[in-house]
Amino acid sequence: MRIRTPTEILPSEITRRECYEGRRVFLRRAAALGLAGSAFPAGELLAQNPAAARLAGARSGYSAIEKLTPYKDVTSYNNFYEFGTDKSQPAQFAHKMATRPWTVAVEGEVRRKKVFDIDELLKLAPMEERIYRMRCVEGWSMVIPWVGYPIAELIRRVEPTGRAKYIAFVTHTDPASMVGLRLPVLDWPYVEALRLDEAMHPLALLGFGLYGEVLPNQNGAPVRMVVPWKYGFKSGKSIVKILFTEHQPATSWNVAAAHEYGFYSNVNPAVDHPRWSQASERRIGEDGFFQPKRKTLPFNGYAEQVAGLYAGMDLKKNF
Ligand code: MTE
């Protein structure tokens, strides 16, 4: 896989849903929603039907040149255990989660602690579209056109103190709408975390949309992390709190099974998970079960950009 730098991306390459889906399907949908012909300013939601509202972003920087995983697969084959452990359950049940009103509290080692209203967070920085390859530790992958902006944009604005070394993402828990919370699979709320320099990397996004629309609930509406060089579980969905810490935070999967899910969890074909090989992967929506699997690349193909973050670390120990 080759990653383009921002300078290689043409201004004309602003991706539109109609390009992926066929213009007629798009127009039919848009007409049904009363959206046809409207302008869609970046980052602005069309409030009535947030689940299908447009969220445009200019294609810029680091987009993978690979075939996109179909929208229907991206939005129906999900891991979001709060809605059940089966891949089809998030799409079935996540519509019950209310994504307005929604706030994201920024706390801990920052000078400017603040509770952001989601609509304020949406407008904090220009939206970009980034096509990222995503790989799950279970051995499957997808290529997804995300809409969002670098988490670094938020980090800079809240001014981390000199003690801030990590950043934790605490996600939503609502027993009334999240049927999966009844299962003791994880210690809820779902928490993920990064080292501060990882979170500051321009590839790490706060994601608000995909395929030119606001995130469907099952993909982590209204805001999630998108960290393409790490296994999928590092990208927490439906974030409600961002906590800056001096010490490495406890994270849900690491607490549940530390020998299976390391804190770093960088995609690494050389270090197998106890139950799944990480050497190869199956691309959802493209590769059949009988097809030879694709080779998995170190750091999921983003080594050139991110390997430097781990210079001098033993990645077999810090898996
Ligand atoms: N975030 C929350 N809150 N709960 C989860 O169960 N699952 C993770 C991650 N974020 C999860 C989560 C896992 S295991 C993966 S692979 C990705 O979300 C899947 O994201 P996707 O469904 O958008 O592909």
mmCIF file of C-alpha atoms and ligand atoms in Angstrom:
data_model
loop_
_atom_site.group_PDB
_atom_site.id
_atom_site.type_symbol
_atom_site.label_atom_id
_atom_site.label_comp_id
_atom_site.label_asym_id
_atom_site.label_seq_id
_atom_site.Cartn_x
_atom_site.Cartn_y
_atom_site.Cartn_z
ATOM 1 C CA MET A 1 0.000 0.000 0.000
ATOM 2 C CA ARG A 2 1.156 3.473 -0.758
ATOM 3 C CA ILE A 3 0.094 6.462 1.290
ATOM 4 C CA ARG A 4 -0.144 9.820 -0.403
ATOM 5 C CA THR A 5 1.191 12.902 1.225
ATOM 6 C CA PRO A 6 -1.078 15.958 1.410
ATOM 7 C CA THR A 7 0.684 17.576 -1.546
ATOM 8 C CA GLU A 8 -0.211 14.627 -3.792
ATOM 9 C CA ILE A 9 -3.928 15.047 -3.230
ATOM 10 C CA LEU A 10 -5.726 17.161 -5.760
ATOM 11 C CA PRO A 11 -8.196 19.781 -4.512
ATOM 12 C CA SER A 12 -10.746 18.277 -6.886
ATOM 13 C CA GLU A 13 -10.625 14.978 -5.039
ATOM 14 C CA ILE A 14 -13.354 15.697 -2.572
ATOM 15 C CA THR A 15 -15.138 12.440 -2.254
ATOM 16 C CA ARG A 16 -18.870 12.345 -2.528
ATOM 17 C CA ARG A 17 -21.181 9.550 -1.600
ATOM 18 C CA GLU A 18 -22.651 9.558 -5.110
ATOM 19 C CA CYS A 19 -19.261 8.497 -6.474
ATOM 20 C CA TYR A 20 -19.222 5.398 -4.342
ATOM 21 C CA GLU A 21 -22.795 4.398 -4.561
ATOM 22 C CA GLY A 22 -23.910 5.489 -7.963
ATOM 23 C CA ARG A 23 -25.397 8.905 -8.455
ATOM 24 C CA ARG A 24 -28.959 7.716 -8.852
ATOM 25 C CA VAL A 25 -29.025 5.876 -5.518
ATOM 26 C CA PHE A 26 -27.540 8.928 -3.848
ATOM 27 C CA LEU A 27 -30.083 11.270 -5.378
ATOM 28 C CA ARG A 28 -32.943 9.000 -4.374
ATOM 29 C CA ARG A 29 -31.691 8.918 -0.786
ATOM 30 C CA ALA A 30 -30.995 12.637 -0.759
ATOM 31 C CA ALA A 31 -34.467 13.395 -2.125
ATOM 32 C CA ALA A 32 -36.038 11.162 0.521
ATOM 33 C CA LEU A 33 -34.238 13.124 3.185
ATOM 34 C CA GLY A 34 -34.976 16.443 1.574
ATOM 35 C CA LEU A 35 -31.284 17.070 1.071
ATOM 36 C CA ALA A 36 -30.929 17.221 -2.688
ATOM 37 C CA GLY A 37 -29.437 20.454 -3.896
ATOM 38 C CA SER A 38 -28.466 21.658 -0.426
ATOM 39 C CA ALA A 39 -25.024 22.852 0.435
ATOM 40 C CA PHE A 40 -23.257 20.831 3.113
ATOM 41 C CA PRO A 41 -20.723 22.950 4.924
ATOM 42 C CA ALA A 42 -17.948 20.881 6.452
ATOM 43 C CA GLY A 43 -18.707 19.811 9.953
ATOM 44 C CA GLU A 44 -22.284 20.975 9.945
ATOM 45 C CA LEU A 45 -25.049 18.537 10.691
ATOM 46 C CA LEU A 46 -28.460 18.578 9.180
ATOM 47 C CA ALA A 47 -30.179 18.041 12.464
ATOM 48 C CA GLN A 48 -33.456 16.212 11.785
ATOM 49 C CA ASN A 49 -32.000 12.886 10.833
ATOM 50 C CA PRO A 50 -28.465 12.783 12.184
ATOM 51 C CA ALA A 51 -28.057 9.136 11.251
ATOM 52 C CA ALA A 52 -27.986 10.010 7.570
ATOM 53 C CA ALA A 53 -26.840 13.622 7.571
ATOM 54 C CA ARG A 54 -24.043 14.653 5.248
ATOM 55 C CA LEU A 55 -20.670 15.434 6.726
ATOM 56 C CA ALA A 56 -18.278 16.593 4.068
ATOM 57 C CA GLY A 57 -14.546 16.814 4.392
ATOM 58 C CA ALA A 58 -11.894 17.811 1.899
ATOM 59 C CA ARG A 59 -9.768 14.816 0.963
ATOM 60 C CA SER A 60 -6.378 15.601 2.284
ATOM 61 C CA GLY A 61 -3.328 13.845 3.510
ATOM 62 C CA TYR A 62 -2.329 10.236 4.060
ATOM 63 C CA SER A 63 -5.149 8.587 2.139
ATOM 64 C CA ALA A 64 -4.594 4.969 1.201
ATOM 65 C CA ILE A 65 -5.035 4.185 -2.481
ATOM 66 C CA GLU A 66 -7.042 1.022 -2.095
ATOM 67 C CA LYS A 67 -10.482 -0.200 -2.977
ATOM 68 C CA LEU A 68 -13.014 0.977 -0.408
ATOM 69 C CA THR A 69 -14.926 -1.554 1.645
ATOM 70 C CA PRO A 70 -18.612 -1.250 0.674
ATOM 71 C CA TYR A 71 -20.693 1.006 2.928
ATOM 72 C CA LYS A 72 -23.005 -1.862 3.800
ATOM 73 C CA ASP A 73 -20.126 -3.958 5.152
ATOM 74 C CA VAL A 74 -18.572 -1.044 7.057
ATOM 75 C CA THR A 75 -21.900 -0.428 8.781
ATOM 76 C CA SER A 76 -23.140 -3.973 9.362
ATOM 77 C CA TYR A 77 -20.039 -5.927 10.425
ATOM 78 C CA ASN A 78 -19.041 -4.211 13.653
ATOM 79 C CA ASN A 79 -17.470 -4.687 17.025
ATOM 80 C CA PHE A 80 -19.299 -2.580 19.589
ATOM 81 C CA TYR A 81 -19.762 -4.886 22.537
ATOM 82 C CA GLU A 82 -22.070 -2.492 24.365
ATOM 83 C CA PHE A 83 -24.636 -3.617 21.805
ATOM 84 C CA GLY A 84 -23.720 -7.313 21.839
ATOM 85 C CA THR A 85 -20.759 -9.462 20.869
ATOM 86 C CA ASP A 86 -22.122 -10.635 17.532
ATOM 87 C CA LYS A 87 -20.928 -8.625 14.521
ATOM 88 C CA SER A 88 -24.490 -7.996 13.353
ATOM 89 C CA GLN A 89 -25.855 -6.787 16.699
ATOM 90 C CA PRO A 90 -24.491 -3.198 16.717
ATOM 91 C CA ALA A 91 -26.326 -2.444 13.452
ATOM 92 C CA GLN A 92 -29.470 -3.992 14.938
ATOM 93 C CA PHE A 93 -29.454 -2.255 18.309
ATOM 94 C CA ALA A 94 -27.318 0.883 18.153
ATOM 95 C CA HIS A 95 -30.139 3.082 16.836
ATOM 96 C CA LYS A 96 -31.443 3.074 20.425
ATOM 97 C CA MET A 97 -28.494 5.194 21.568
ATOM 98 C CA ALA A 98 -29.302 8.927 21.631
ATOM 99 C CA THR A 99 -26.422 10.981 20.214
ATOM 100 C CA ARG A 100 -27.938 14.384 21.107
ATOM 101 C CA PRO A 101 -27.519 16.034 23.506
ATOM 102 C CA TRP A 102 -23.920 14.786 23.821
ATOM 103 C CA THR A 103 -20.916 16.220 25.582
ATOM 104 C CA VAL A 104 -17.249 15.279 25.724
ATOM 105 C CA ALA A 105 -15.467 16.249 28.928
ATOM 106 C CA VAL A 106 -11.744 16.987 28.702
ATOM 107 C CA GLU A 107 -10.149 16.429 32.101
ATOM 108 C CA GLY A 108 -6.915 15.678 33.923
ATOM 109 C CA GLU A 109 -3.506 17.111 33.089
ATOM 110 C CA VAL A 110 -4.579 20.040 30.904
ATOM 111 C CA ARG A 111 -4.611 23.766 31.526
ATOM 112 C CA ARG A 112 -7.970 24.228 29.849
ATOM 113 C CA LYS A 113 -10.344 21.604 31.210
ATOM 114 C CA LYS A 114 -13.596 21.876 29.357
ATOM 115 C CA VAL A 115 -16.854 20.134 28.598
ATOM 116 C CA PHE A 116 -17.399 20.347 24.843
ATOM 117 C CA ASP A 117 -20.835 20.153 23.374
ATOM 118 C CA ILE A 118 -20.590 17.767 20.419
ATOM 119 C CA ASP A 119 -21.669 20.478 17.972
ATOM 120 C CA GLU A 120 -18.856 22.679 19.226
ATOM 121 C CA LEU A 121 -16.382 19.826 18.857
ATOM 122 C CA LEU A 122 -17.556 19.282 15.286
ATOM 123 C CA LYS A 123 -16.592 22.827 14.393
ATOM 124 C CA LEU A 124 -13.281 22.920 16.224
ATOM 125 C CA ALA A 125 -11.132 22.221 13.138
ATOM 126 C CA PRO A 126 -11.678 21.717 9.398
ATOM 127 C CA MET A 127 -13.072 18.302 8.524
ATOM 128 C CA GLU A 128 -10.944 16.109 6.320
ATOM 129 C CA GLU A 129 -11.676 12.904 4.523
ATOM 130 C CA ARG A 130 -9.055 10.226 5.084
ATOM 131 C CA ILE A 131 -9.171 6.820 3.529
ATOM 132 C CA TYR A 132 -7.622 4.483 6.056
ATOM 133 C CA ARG A 133 -7.003 0.806 6.067
ATOM 134 C CA MET A 134 -8.231 -0.602 9.396
ATOM 135 C CA ARG A 135 -7.268 -3.995 10.778
ATOM 136 C CA CYS A 136 -8.933 -5.900 13.583
ATOM 137 C CA VAL A 137 -6.944 -8.232 15.839
ATOM 138 C CA GLU A 138 -9.397 -10.968 14.809
ATOM 139 C CA GLY A 139 -7.767 -11.090 11.375
ATOM 140 C CA TRP A 140 -10.037 -9.027 9.141
ATOM 141 C CA SER A 141 -9.580 -5.629 7.611
ATOM 142 C CA MET A 142 -11.499 -2.873 5.859
ATOM 143 C CA VAL A 143 -10.689 0.304 3.938
ATOM 144 C CA ILE A 144 -12.856 3.153 5.205
ATOM 145 C CA PRO A 145 -13.243 6.775 4.103
ATOM 146 C CA TRP A 146 -13.426 8.517 7.474
ATOM 147 C CA VAL A 147 -14.383 12.122 8.056
ATOM 148 C CA GLY A 148 -12.738 13.881 10.968
ATOM 149 C CA TYR A 149 -9.724 15.886 12.018
ATOM 150 C CA PRO A 150 -6.498 15.070 13.847
ATOM 151 C CA ILE A 151 -6.945 14.657 17.599
ATOM 152 C CA ALA A 152 -3.849 16.880 17.798
ATOM 153 C CA GLU A 153 -6.143 19.822 16.928
ATOM 154 C CA LEU A 154 -8.056 19.277 20.156
ATOM 155 C CA ILE A 155 -4.980 18.420 22.222
ATOM 156 C CA ARG A 156 -3.274 21.690 21.304
ATOM 157 C CA ARG A 157 -6.341 23.724 22.250
ATOM 158 C CA VAL A 158 -6.679 22.239 25.740
ATOM 159 C CA GLU A 159 -2.963 22.727 26.512
ATOM 160 C CA PRO A 160 -1.629 19.584 28.202
ATOM 161 C CA THR A 161 0.508 20.250 31.283
ATOM 162 C CA GLY A 162 4.119 19.058 31.473
ATOM 163 C CA ARG A 163 2.906 16.018 33.415
ATOM 164 C CA ALA A 164 0.555 14.756 30.691
ATOM 165 C CA LYS A 165 2.041 11.609 29.104
ATOM 166 C CA TYR A 166 -1.047 9.580 28.204
ATOM 167 C CA ILE A 167 -4.539 10.239 26.999
ATOM 168 C CA ALA A 168 -7.501 7.994 27.810
ATOM 169 C CA PHE A 169 -10.778 7.822 25.900
ATOM 170 C CA VAL A 170 -13.755 6.847 28.014
ATOM 171 C CA THR A 171 -16.809 5.820 26.060
ATOM 172 C CA HIS A 172 -20.553 5.999 26.631
ATOM 173 C CA THR A 173 -22.409 3.619 28.957
ATOM 174 C CA ASP A 174 -26.179 3.719 29.029
ATOM 175 C CA PRO A 175 -27.818 0.546 30.340
ATOM 176 C CA ALA A 176 -31.186 1.676 28.973
ATOM 177 C CA SER A 177 -30.039 1.676 25.339
ATOM 178 C CA MET A 178 -27.028 -0.648 25.396
ATOM 179 C CA VAL A 179 -28.152 -4.227 25.719
ATOM 180 C CA GLY A 180 -24.581 -5.553 25.732
ATOM 181 C CA LEU A 181 -23.752 -3.900 29.056
ATOM 182 C CA ARG A 182 -25.598 -6.751 30.750
ATOM 183 C CA LEU A 183 -22.839 -9.108 29.646
ATOM 184 C CA PRO A 184 -19.772 -9.161 31.860
ATOM 185 C CA VAL A 185 -17.409 -9.377 28.846
ATOM 186 C CA LEU A 186 -15.571 -6.201 29.760
ATOM 187 C CA ASP A 187 -15.331 -3.901 32.697
ATOM 188 C CA TRP A 188 -17.552 -1.043 31.489
ATOM 189 C CA PRO A 189 -17.147 1.747 30.504
ATOM 190 C CA TYR A 190 -14.991 0.792 27.524
ATOM 191 C CA VAL A 191 -11.728 2.695 27.923
ATOM 192 C CA GLU A 192 -8.862 2.962 25.457
ATOM 193 C CA ALA A 193 -5.718 5.039 25.702
ATOM 194 C CA LEU A 194 -2.678 6.213 23.785
ATOM 195 C CA ARG A 195 0.639 7.709 24.702
ATOM 196 C CA LEU A 196 0.403 11.457 24.183
ATOM 197 C CA ASP A 197 2.880 11.473 21.285
ATOM 198 C CA GLU A 198 0.886 8.735 19.525
ATOM 199 C CA ALA A 199 -2.289 10.762 19.911
ATOM 200 C CA MET A 200 -0.489 13.853 18.586
ATOM 201 C CA HIS A 201 0.523 12.021 15.394
ATOM 202 C CA PRO A 202 -1.249 13.550 12.377
ATOM 203 C CA LEU A 203 -2.648 10.144 11.373
ATOM 204 C CA ALA A 204 -4.645 9.793 14.620
ATOM 205 C CA LEU A 205 -8.121 11.166 14.051
ATOM 206 C CA LEU A 206 -11.160 12.151 15.981
ATOM 207 C CA GLY A 207 -13.724 10.609 13.648
ATOM 208 C CA PHE A 208 -17.173 12.092 13.163
ATOM 209 C CA GLY A 209 -18.240 10.510 9.891
ATOM 210 C CA LEU A 210 -17.640 7.989 7.168
ATOM 211 C CA TYR A 211 -18.536 7.860 3.495
ATOM 212 C CA GLY A 212 -19.398 11.572 3.616
ATOM 213 C CA GLU A 213 -22.069 11.130 6.293
ATOM 214 C CA VAL A 214 -22.138 11.471 10.054
ATOM 215 C CA LEU A 215 -21.116 8.232 11.751
ATOM 216 C CA PRO A 216 -23.818 5.622 11.967
ATOM 217 C CA ASN A 217 -24.324 4.776 15.649
ATOM 218 C CA GLN A 218 -22.853 1.295 15.216
ATOM 219 C CA ASN A 219 -19.578 2.852 14.039
ATOM 220 C CA GLY A 220 -19.258 5.028 17.127
ATOM 221 C CA ALA A 221 -21.443 8.123 16.745
ATOM 222 C CA PRO A 222 -21.159 10.917 17.412
ATOM 223 C CA VAL A 223 -17.368 10.818 17.887
ATOM 224 C CA ARG A 224 -14.722 8.104 18.028
ATOM 225 C CA MET A 225 -11.009 7.565 17.698
ATOM 226 C CA VAL A 226 -9.475 6.374 14.431
ATOM 227 C CA VAL A 227 -5.922 5.067 14.818
ATOM 228 C CA PRO A 228 -5.113 3.155 11.644
ATOM 229 C CA TRP A 229 -1.729 1.669 12.586
ATOM 230 C CA LYS A 230 -3.170 -0.097 15.649
ATOM 231 C CA TYR A 231 -5.608 -2.972 15.996
ATOM 232 C CA GLY A 232 -9.223 -1.835 15.761
ATOM 233 C CA PHE A 233 -9.987 -2.085 19.454
ATOM 234 C CA LYS A 234 -7.666 0.848 20.211
ATOM 235 C CA SER A 235 -10.170 3.120 18.458
ATOM 236 C CA GLY A 236 -12.818 3.689 21.137
ATOM 237 C CA LYS A 237 -16.314 4.533 19.920
ATOM 238 C CA SER A 238 -18.871 7.017 21.221
ATOM 239 C CA ILE A 239 -16.458 8.981 23.403
ATOM 240 C CA VAL A 240 -17.749 10.959 26.382
ATOM 241 C CA LYS A 241 -14.543 11.755 28.234
ATOM 242 C CA ILE A 242 -10.936 12.448 27.267
ATOM 243 C CA LEU A 243 -8.597 12.223 30.228
ATOM 244 C CA PHE A 244 -4.942 13.338 30.194
ATOM 245 C CA THR A 245 -2.789 11.404 32.682
ATOM 246 C CA GLU A 246 0.753 11.154 33.937
ATOM 247 C CA HIS A 247 0.661 7.356 34.287
ATOM 248 C CA GLN A 248 -0.395 4.715 31.799
ATOM 249 C CA PRO A 249 -4.179 4.329 32.140
ATOM 250 C CA ALA A 250 -5.888 0.981 32.584
ATOM 251 C CA THR A 251 -7.613 0.041 29.323
ATOM 252 C CA SER A 252 -10.567 -2.334 28.999
ATOM 253 C CA TRP A 253 -9.054 -5.070 26.831
ATOM 254 C CA ASN A 254 -5.729 -4.974 28.618
ATOM 255 C CA VAL A 255 -7.497 -5.373 31.971
ATOM 256 C CA ALA A 256 -9.646 -8.209 30.585
ATOM 257 C CA ALA A 257 -6.708 -10.219 29.147
ATOM 258 C CA ALA A 258 -3.280 -8.593 29.378
ATOM 259 C CA HIS A 259 -1.500 -11.531 27.678
ATOM 260 C CA GLU A 260 -3.764 -11.134 24.630
ATOM 261 C CA TYR A 261 -4.169 -7.372 24.328
ATOM 262 C CA GLY A 262 -1.139 -5.228 25.021
ATOM 263 C CA PHE A 263 -1.326 -1.534 25.724
ATOM 264 C CA TYR A 264 0.336 -0.633 22.410
ATOM 265 C CA SER A 265 -1.367 -3.102 20.049
ATOM 266 C CA ASN A 266 0.365 -1.820 16.956
ATOM 267 C CA VAL A 267 -0.477 -3.995 13.955
ATOM 268 C CA ASN A 268 2.459 -6.390 13.840
ATOM 269 C CA PRO A 269 2.570 -9.472 11.582
ATOM 270 C CA ALA A 270 5.547 -10.788 13.586
ATOM 271 C CA VAL A 271 3.702 -11.071 16.898
ATOM 272 C CA ASP A 272 0.731 -13.417 16.931
ATOM 273 C CA HIS A 273 -2.215 -13.128 19.246
ATOM 274 C CA PRO A 274 -2.565 -16.377 21.273
ATOM 275 C CA ARG A 275 -5.703 -17.263 19.289
ATOM 276 C CA TRP A 276 -5.240 -15.522 15.931
ATOM 277 C CA SER A 277 -2.290 -15.248 13.562
ATOM 278 C CA GLN A 278 -1.462 -11.637 12.761
ATOM 279 C CA ALA A 279 0.584 -12.525 9.653
ATOM 280 C CA SER A 280 -2.315 -12.241 7.233
ATOM 281 C CA GLU A 281 -5.838 -10.915 6.972
ATOM 282 C CA ARG A 282 -9.118 -11.185 5.094
ATOM 283 C CA ARG A 283 -10.547 -8.029 3.554
ATOM 284 C CA ILE A 284 -14.239 -7.805 4.430
ATOM 285 C CA GLY A 285 -16.515 -7.579 1.402
ATOM 286 C CA GLU A 286 -13.782 -8.733 -0.981
ATOM 287 C CA ASP A 287 -11.911 -11.844 0.112
ATOM 288 C CA GLY A 288 -13.805 -15.119 0.330
ATOM 289 C CA PHE A 289 -12.971 -17.728 2.959
ATOM 290 C CA PHE A 290 -11.257 -19.956 0.375
ATOM 291 C CA GLN A 291 -9.076 -17.229 -1.087
ATOM 292 C CA PRO A 292 -5.459 -16.947 0.053
ATOM 293 C CA LYS A 293 -5.288 -14.300 2.756
ATOM 294 C CA ARG A 294 -3.501 -10.970 2.275
ATOM 295 C CA LYS A 295 -0.237 -10.348 4.030
ATOM 296 C CA THR A 296 -0.526 -8.003 6.969
ATOM 297 C CA LEU A 297 1.959 -5.155 6.926
ATOM 298 C CA PRO A 298 3.906 -3.806 9.919
ATOM 299 C CA PHE A 299 1.987 -0.918 11.459
ATOM 300 C CA ASN A 300 -0.774 -1.807 9.005
ATOM 301 C CA GLY A 301 1.197 -0.210 6.155
ATOM 302 C CA TYR A 302 1.844 3.047 8.012
ATOM 303 C CA ALA A 303 5.375 2.167 9.199
ATOM 304 C CA GLU A 304 6.993 4.979 7.270
ATOM 305 C CA GLN A 305 4.877 7.482 9.160
ATOM 306 C CA VAL A 306 4.728 5.991 12.650
ATOM 307 C CA ALA A 307 7.598 3.536 13.268
ATOM 308 C CA GLY A 308 9.688 6.388 14.692
ATOM 309 C CA LEU A 309 7.283 6.671 17.632
ATOM 310 C CA TYR A 310 8.558 3.320 18.870
ATOM 311 C CA ALA A 311 12.301 3.685 18.230
ATOM 312 C CA GLY A 312 14.256 1.680 20.778
ATOM 313 C CA MET A 313 11.218 -0.235 22.060
ATOM 314 C CA ASP A 314 11.021 -4.012 21.955
ATOM 315 C CA LEU A 315 7.730 -4.486 20.107
ATOM 316 C CA LYS A 316 7.574 -8.164 21.044
ATOM 317 C CA LYS A 317 7.406 -7.141 24.690
ATOM 318 C CA ASN A 318 5.401 -3.988 24.097
ATOM 319 C CA PHE A 319 2.897 -5.723 21.838
HETATM 320 N N1 MTE B 1 -15.541 1.022 21.171
HETATM 321 C C1 MTE B 1 -16.466 0.687 22.102
HETATM 322 N N2 MTE B 1 -16.983 1.657 22.860
HETATM 323 N N3 MTE B 1 -16.873 -0.593 22.283
HETATM 324 C C2 MTE B 1 -16.359 -1.624 21.540
HETATM 325 O O1 MTE B 1 -16.734 -2.789 21.737
HETATM 326 N N4 MTE B 1 -14.817 -2.270 19.753
HETATM 327 C C3 MTE B 1 -13.514 -1.970 19.154
HETATM 328 C C4 MTE B 1 -13.464 -0.562 18.556
HETATM 329 N N5 MTE B 1 -14.096 0.398 19.440
HETATM 330 C C5 MTE B 1 -15.386 -1.312 20.546
HETATM 331 C C6 MTE B 1 -15.009 0.045 20.387
HETATM 332 C C7 MTE B 1 -13.118 -2.956 18.172
HETATM 333 S S1 MTE B 1 -12.696 -4.505 18.771
HETATM 334 C C8 MTE B 1 -13.032 -2.671 16.835
HETATM 335 S S2 MTE B 1 -12.375 -3.816 15.742
HETATM 336 C C9 MTE B 1 -13.498 -1.382 16.295
HETATM 337 O O2 MTE B 1 -14.115 -0.577 17.296
HETATM 338 C C10 MTE B 1 -14.501 -1.659 15.188
HETATM 339 O O3 MTE B 1 -14.917 -0.459 14.578
HETATM 340 P P1 MTE B 1 -15.948 -0.523 13.345
HETATM 341 O O4 MTE B 1 -17.125 -1.351 13.790
HETATM 342 O O5 MTE B 1 -16.324 0.886 13.028
HETATM 343 O O6 MTE B 1 -15.218 -1.182 12.209
#
